[in-house]
mmCIF file of C-alpha atoms in Angstrom:
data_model
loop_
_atom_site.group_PDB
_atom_site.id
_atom_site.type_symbol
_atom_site.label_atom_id
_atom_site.label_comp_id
_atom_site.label_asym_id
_atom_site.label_seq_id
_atom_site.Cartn_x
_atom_site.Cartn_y
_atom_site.Cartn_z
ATOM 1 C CA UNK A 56 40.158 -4.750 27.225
ATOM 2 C CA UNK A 57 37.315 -2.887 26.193
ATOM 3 C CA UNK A 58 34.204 -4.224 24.537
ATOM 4 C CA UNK A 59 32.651 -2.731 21.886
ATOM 5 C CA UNK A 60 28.546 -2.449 22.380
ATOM 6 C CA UNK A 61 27.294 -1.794 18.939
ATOM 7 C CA UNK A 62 23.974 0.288 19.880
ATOM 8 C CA UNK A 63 20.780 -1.633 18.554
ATOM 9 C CA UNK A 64 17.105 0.365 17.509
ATOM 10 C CA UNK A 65 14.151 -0.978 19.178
ATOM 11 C CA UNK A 66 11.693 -1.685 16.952
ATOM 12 C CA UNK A 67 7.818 -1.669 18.248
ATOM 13 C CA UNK A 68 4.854 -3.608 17.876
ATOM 14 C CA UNK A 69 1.732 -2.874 16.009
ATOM 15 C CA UNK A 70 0.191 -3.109 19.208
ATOM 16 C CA UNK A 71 2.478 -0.484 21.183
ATOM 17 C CA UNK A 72 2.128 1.483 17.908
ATOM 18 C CA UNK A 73 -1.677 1.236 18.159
ATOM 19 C CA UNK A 74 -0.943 2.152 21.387
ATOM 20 C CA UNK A 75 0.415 5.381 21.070
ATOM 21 C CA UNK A 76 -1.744 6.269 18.393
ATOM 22 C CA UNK A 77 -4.408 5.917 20.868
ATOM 23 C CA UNK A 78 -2.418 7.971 23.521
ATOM 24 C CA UNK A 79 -2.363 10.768 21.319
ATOM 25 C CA UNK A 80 1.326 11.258 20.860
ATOM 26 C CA UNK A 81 0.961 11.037 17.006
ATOM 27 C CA UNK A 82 -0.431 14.914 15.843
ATOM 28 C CA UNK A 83 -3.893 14.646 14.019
ATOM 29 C CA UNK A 84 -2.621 16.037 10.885
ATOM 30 C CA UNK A 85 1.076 13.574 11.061
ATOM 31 C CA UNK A 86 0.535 11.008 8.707
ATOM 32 C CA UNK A 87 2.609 7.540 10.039
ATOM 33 C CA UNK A 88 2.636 4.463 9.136
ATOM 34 C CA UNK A 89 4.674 1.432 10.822
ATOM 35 C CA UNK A 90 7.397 -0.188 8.646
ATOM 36 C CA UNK A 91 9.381 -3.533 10.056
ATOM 37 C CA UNK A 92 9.102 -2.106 13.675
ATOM 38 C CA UNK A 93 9.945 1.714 12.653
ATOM 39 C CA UNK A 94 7.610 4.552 12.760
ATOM 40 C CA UNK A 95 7.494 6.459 8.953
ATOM 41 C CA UNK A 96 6.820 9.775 8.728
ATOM 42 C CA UNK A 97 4.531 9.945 5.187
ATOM 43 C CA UNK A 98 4.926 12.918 3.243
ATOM 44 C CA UNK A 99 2.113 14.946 2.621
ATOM 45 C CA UNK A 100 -0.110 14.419 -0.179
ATOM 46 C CA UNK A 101 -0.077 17.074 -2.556
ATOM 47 C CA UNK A 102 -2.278 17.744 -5.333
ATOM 48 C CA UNK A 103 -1.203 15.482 -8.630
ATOM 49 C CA UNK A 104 -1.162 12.453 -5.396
ATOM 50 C CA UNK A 105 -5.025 13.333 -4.260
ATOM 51 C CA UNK A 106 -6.042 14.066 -7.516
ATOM 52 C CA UNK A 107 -4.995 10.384 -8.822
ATOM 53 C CA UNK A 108 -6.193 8.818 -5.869
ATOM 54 C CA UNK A 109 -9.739 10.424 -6.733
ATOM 55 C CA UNK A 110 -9.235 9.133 -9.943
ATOM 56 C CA UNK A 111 -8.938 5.786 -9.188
ATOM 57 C CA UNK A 112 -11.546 5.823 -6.453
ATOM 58 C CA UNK A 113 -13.951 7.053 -9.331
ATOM 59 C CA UNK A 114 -12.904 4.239 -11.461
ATOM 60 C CA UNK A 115 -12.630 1.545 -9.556
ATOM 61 C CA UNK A 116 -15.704 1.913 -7.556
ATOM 62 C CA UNK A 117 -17.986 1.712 -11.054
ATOM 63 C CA UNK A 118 -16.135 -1.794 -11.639
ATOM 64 C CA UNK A 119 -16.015 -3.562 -8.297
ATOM 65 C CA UNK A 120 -19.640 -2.828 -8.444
ATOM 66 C CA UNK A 121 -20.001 -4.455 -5.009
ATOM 67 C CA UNK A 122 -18.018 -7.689 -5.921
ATOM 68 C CA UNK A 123 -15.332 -6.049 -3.111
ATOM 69 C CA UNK A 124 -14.520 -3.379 -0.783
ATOM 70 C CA UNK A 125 -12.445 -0.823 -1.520
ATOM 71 C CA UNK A 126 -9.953 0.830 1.045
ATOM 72 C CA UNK A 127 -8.184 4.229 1.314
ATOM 73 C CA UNK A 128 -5.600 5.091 2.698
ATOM 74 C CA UNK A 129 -6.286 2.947 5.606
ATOM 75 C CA UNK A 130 -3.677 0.045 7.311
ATOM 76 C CA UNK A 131 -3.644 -3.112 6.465
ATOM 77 C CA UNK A 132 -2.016 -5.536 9.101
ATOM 78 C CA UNK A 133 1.415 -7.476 7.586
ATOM 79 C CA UNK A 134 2.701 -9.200 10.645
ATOM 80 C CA UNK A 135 3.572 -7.848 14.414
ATOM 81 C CA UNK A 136 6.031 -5.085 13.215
ATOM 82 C CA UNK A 137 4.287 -3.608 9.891
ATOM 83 C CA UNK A 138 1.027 -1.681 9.418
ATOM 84 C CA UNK A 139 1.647 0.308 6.192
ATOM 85 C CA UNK A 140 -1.354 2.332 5.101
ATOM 86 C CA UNK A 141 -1.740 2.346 1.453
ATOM 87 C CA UNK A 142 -3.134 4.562 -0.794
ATOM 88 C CA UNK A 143 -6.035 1.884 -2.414
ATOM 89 C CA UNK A 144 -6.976 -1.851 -1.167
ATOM 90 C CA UNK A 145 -8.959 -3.917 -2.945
ATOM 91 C CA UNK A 146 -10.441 -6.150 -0.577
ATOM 92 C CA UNK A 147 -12.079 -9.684 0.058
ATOM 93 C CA UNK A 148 -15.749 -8.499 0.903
ATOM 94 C CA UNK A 149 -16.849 -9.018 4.573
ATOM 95 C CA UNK A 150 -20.285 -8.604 5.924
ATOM 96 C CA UNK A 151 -19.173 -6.724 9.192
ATOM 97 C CA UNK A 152 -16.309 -4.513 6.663
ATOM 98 C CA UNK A 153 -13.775 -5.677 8.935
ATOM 99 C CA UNK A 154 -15.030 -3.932 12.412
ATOM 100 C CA UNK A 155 -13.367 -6.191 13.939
ATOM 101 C CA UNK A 156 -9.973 -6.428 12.812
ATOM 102 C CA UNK A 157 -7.637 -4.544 10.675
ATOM 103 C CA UNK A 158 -7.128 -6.312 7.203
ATOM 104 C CA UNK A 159 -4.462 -8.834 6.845
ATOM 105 C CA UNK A 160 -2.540 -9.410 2.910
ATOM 106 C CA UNK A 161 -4.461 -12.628 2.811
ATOM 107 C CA UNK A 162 -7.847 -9.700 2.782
ATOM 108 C CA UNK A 163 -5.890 -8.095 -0.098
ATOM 109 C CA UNK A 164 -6.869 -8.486 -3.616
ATOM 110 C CA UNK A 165 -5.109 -5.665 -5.307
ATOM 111 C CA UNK A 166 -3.227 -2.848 -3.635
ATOM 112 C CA UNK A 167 -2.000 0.385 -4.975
ATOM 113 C CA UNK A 168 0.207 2.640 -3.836
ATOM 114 C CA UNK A 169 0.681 6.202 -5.752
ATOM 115 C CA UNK A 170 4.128 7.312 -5.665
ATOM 116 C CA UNK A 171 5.516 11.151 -6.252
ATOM 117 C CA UNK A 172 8.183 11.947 -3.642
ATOM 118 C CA UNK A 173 8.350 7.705 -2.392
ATOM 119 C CA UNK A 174 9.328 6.338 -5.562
ATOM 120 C CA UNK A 175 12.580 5.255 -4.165
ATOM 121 C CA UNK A 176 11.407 3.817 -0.983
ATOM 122 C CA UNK A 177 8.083 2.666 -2.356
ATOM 123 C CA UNK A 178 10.436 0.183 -4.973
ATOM 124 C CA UNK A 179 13.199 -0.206 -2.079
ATOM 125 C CA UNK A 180 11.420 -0.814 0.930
ATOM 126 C CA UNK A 181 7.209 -1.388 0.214
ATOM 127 C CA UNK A 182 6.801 -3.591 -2.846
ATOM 128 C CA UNK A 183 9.547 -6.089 -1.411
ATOM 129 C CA UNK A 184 7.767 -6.027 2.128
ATOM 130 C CA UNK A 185 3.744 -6.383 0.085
ATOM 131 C CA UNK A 186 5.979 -9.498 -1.511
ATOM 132 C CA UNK A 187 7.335 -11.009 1.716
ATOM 133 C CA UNK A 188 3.285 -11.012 2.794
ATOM 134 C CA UNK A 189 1.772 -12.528 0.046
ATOM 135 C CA UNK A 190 0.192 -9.170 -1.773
ATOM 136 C CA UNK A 191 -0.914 -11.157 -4.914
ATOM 137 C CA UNK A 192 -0.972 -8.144 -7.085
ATOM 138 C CA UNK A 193 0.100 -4.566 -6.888
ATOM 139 C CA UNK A 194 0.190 -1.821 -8.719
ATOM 140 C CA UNK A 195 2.764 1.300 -8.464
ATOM 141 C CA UNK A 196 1.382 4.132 -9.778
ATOM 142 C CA UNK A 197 5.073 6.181 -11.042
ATOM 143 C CA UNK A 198 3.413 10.224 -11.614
ATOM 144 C CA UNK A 199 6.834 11.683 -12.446
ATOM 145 C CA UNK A 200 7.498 9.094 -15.268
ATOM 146 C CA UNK A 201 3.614 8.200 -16.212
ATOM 147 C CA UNK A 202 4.215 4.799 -15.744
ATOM 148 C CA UNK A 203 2.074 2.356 -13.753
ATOM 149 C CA UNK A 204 4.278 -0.639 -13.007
ATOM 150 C CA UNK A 205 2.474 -3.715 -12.112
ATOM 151 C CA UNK A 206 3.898 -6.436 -9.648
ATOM 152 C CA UNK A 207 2.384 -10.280 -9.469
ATOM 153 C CA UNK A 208 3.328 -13.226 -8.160
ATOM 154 C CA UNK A 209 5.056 -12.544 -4.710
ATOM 155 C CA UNK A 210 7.759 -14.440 -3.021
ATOM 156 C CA UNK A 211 9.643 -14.008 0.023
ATOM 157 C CA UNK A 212 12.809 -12.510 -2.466
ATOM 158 C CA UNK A 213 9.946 -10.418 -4.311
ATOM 159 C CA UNK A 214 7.529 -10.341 -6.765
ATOM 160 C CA UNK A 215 8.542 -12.691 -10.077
ATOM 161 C CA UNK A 216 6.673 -10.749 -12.859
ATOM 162 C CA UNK A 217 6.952 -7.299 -13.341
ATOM 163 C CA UNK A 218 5.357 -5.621 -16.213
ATOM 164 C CA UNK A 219 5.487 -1.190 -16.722
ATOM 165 C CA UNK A 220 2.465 0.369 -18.460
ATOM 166 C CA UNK A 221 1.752 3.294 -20.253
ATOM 167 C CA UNK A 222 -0.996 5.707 -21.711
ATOM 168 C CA UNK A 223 -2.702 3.453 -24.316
ATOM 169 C CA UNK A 224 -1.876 -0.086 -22.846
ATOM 170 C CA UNK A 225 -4.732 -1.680 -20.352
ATOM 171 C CA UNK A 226 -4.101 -2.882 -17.317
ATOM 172 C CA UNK A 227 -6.435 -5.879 -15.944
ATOM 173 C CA UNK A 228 -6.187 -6.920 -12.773
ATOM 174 C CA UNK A 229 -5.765 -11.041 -12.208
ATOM 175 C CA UNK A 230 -6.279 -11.313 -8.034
ATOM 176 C CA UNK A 231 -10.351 -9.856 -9.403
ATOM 177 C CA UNK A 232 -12.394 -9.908 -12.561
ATOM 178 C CA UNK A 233 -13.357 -6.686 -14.047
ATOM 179 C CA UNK A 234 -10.624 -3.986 -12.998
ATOM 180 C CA UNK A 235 -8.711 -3.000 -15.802
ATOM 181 C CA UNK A 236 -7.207 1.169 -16.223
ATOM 182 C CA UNK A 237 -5.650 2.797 -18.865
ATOM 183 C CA UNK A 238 -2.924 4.479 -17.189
ATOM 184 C CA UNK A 239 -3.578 7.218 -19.192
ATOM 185 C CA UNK A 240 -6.568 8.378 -17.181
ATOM 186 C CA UNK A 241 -4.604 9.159 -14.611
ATOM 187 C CA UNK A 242 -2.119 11.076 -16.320
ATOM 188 C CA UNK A 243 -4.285 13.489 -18.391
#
């Protein structure tokens, strides 16, 4: 009687991933992030992507105003298996701005991820992971449909309020005082 051996992946640490990172096998100009123990090719960022993230840089920077730090496109550490890099952090400020360590979600105030080509894994995949870690508040900036979606209160089955906004309609963040966008600046 034969036995069937169902083959299994093998997921990797943030450490091996580090790791490799470090040895070079990732190309300078691949953009990966690490995703439940699974190395993600990210799509390049085109133009209506980098031009929103500039946006939002520009805006946001005027209104934390030094009250946080703000992070680009740089990881954030969820657990042993998941180092996503998203596009925007808000984070907790830190006198050394973390030199030491690699944020964690309890660092994150506000995240934001900008979504063209990801929508579907972004929604599918990201948002319910950022909820499983305790990402108080983030925001999913749709470009296709000019919608910025807003996600609060996370719980391990996902986030419990989810509200969509539009040009006109203001956004204010509730993890930090003083960020609020119309998502029409970043669809004009």
């Amino acid at each position: 009687m034969n036995v069937a051996i169902v083959p299994k992946r093998h997921r990797i640490t943030v450490e091996e991933f580090q790791r490799m990172g470090e040895a070079g096998i990732f190309p300078e100009d691949k953009r990966v992030e690490l995703i439940e123990g699974e190395i993600i090719d990210m799509g390049p960022i085109g133009n209506p992507h980098a031009s929103s993230v500039r946006k939002l840089i520009h805006t946001l920077s005027r209104q934390i105003n030094g009250k946080a730090l703000l992070d680009v496109q740089n990881p954030i550490l969820l657990d042993e298996s998941s180092e996503p890099q998203p596009d925007i952090v808000i984070l907790r400020p830190r006198s050394d701005f973390y030199a030491t360590h690699t944020p964690t979600a309890k660092d994150v105030l506000l995240l934001i991820e900008v979504a063209d080509t990801s929508l579907d894994y972004d929604h599918n995949v990201k948002i319910p992971l950022y909820a499983r870690h305790g990402i108080p508040e983030v925001w999913l900036i749709d470009l296709e449909n000019q919608v910025i979606e807003v996600y609060r209160n996370p719980t391990p089955q996902g986030y419990t309020s989810v509200q969509a906004y539009q040009a006109g309609e203001i956004i204010q963040a509730e993890t930090i005082s003083g960020i609020k966008l119309n998502p029409g600046q970043l669809f004009d």
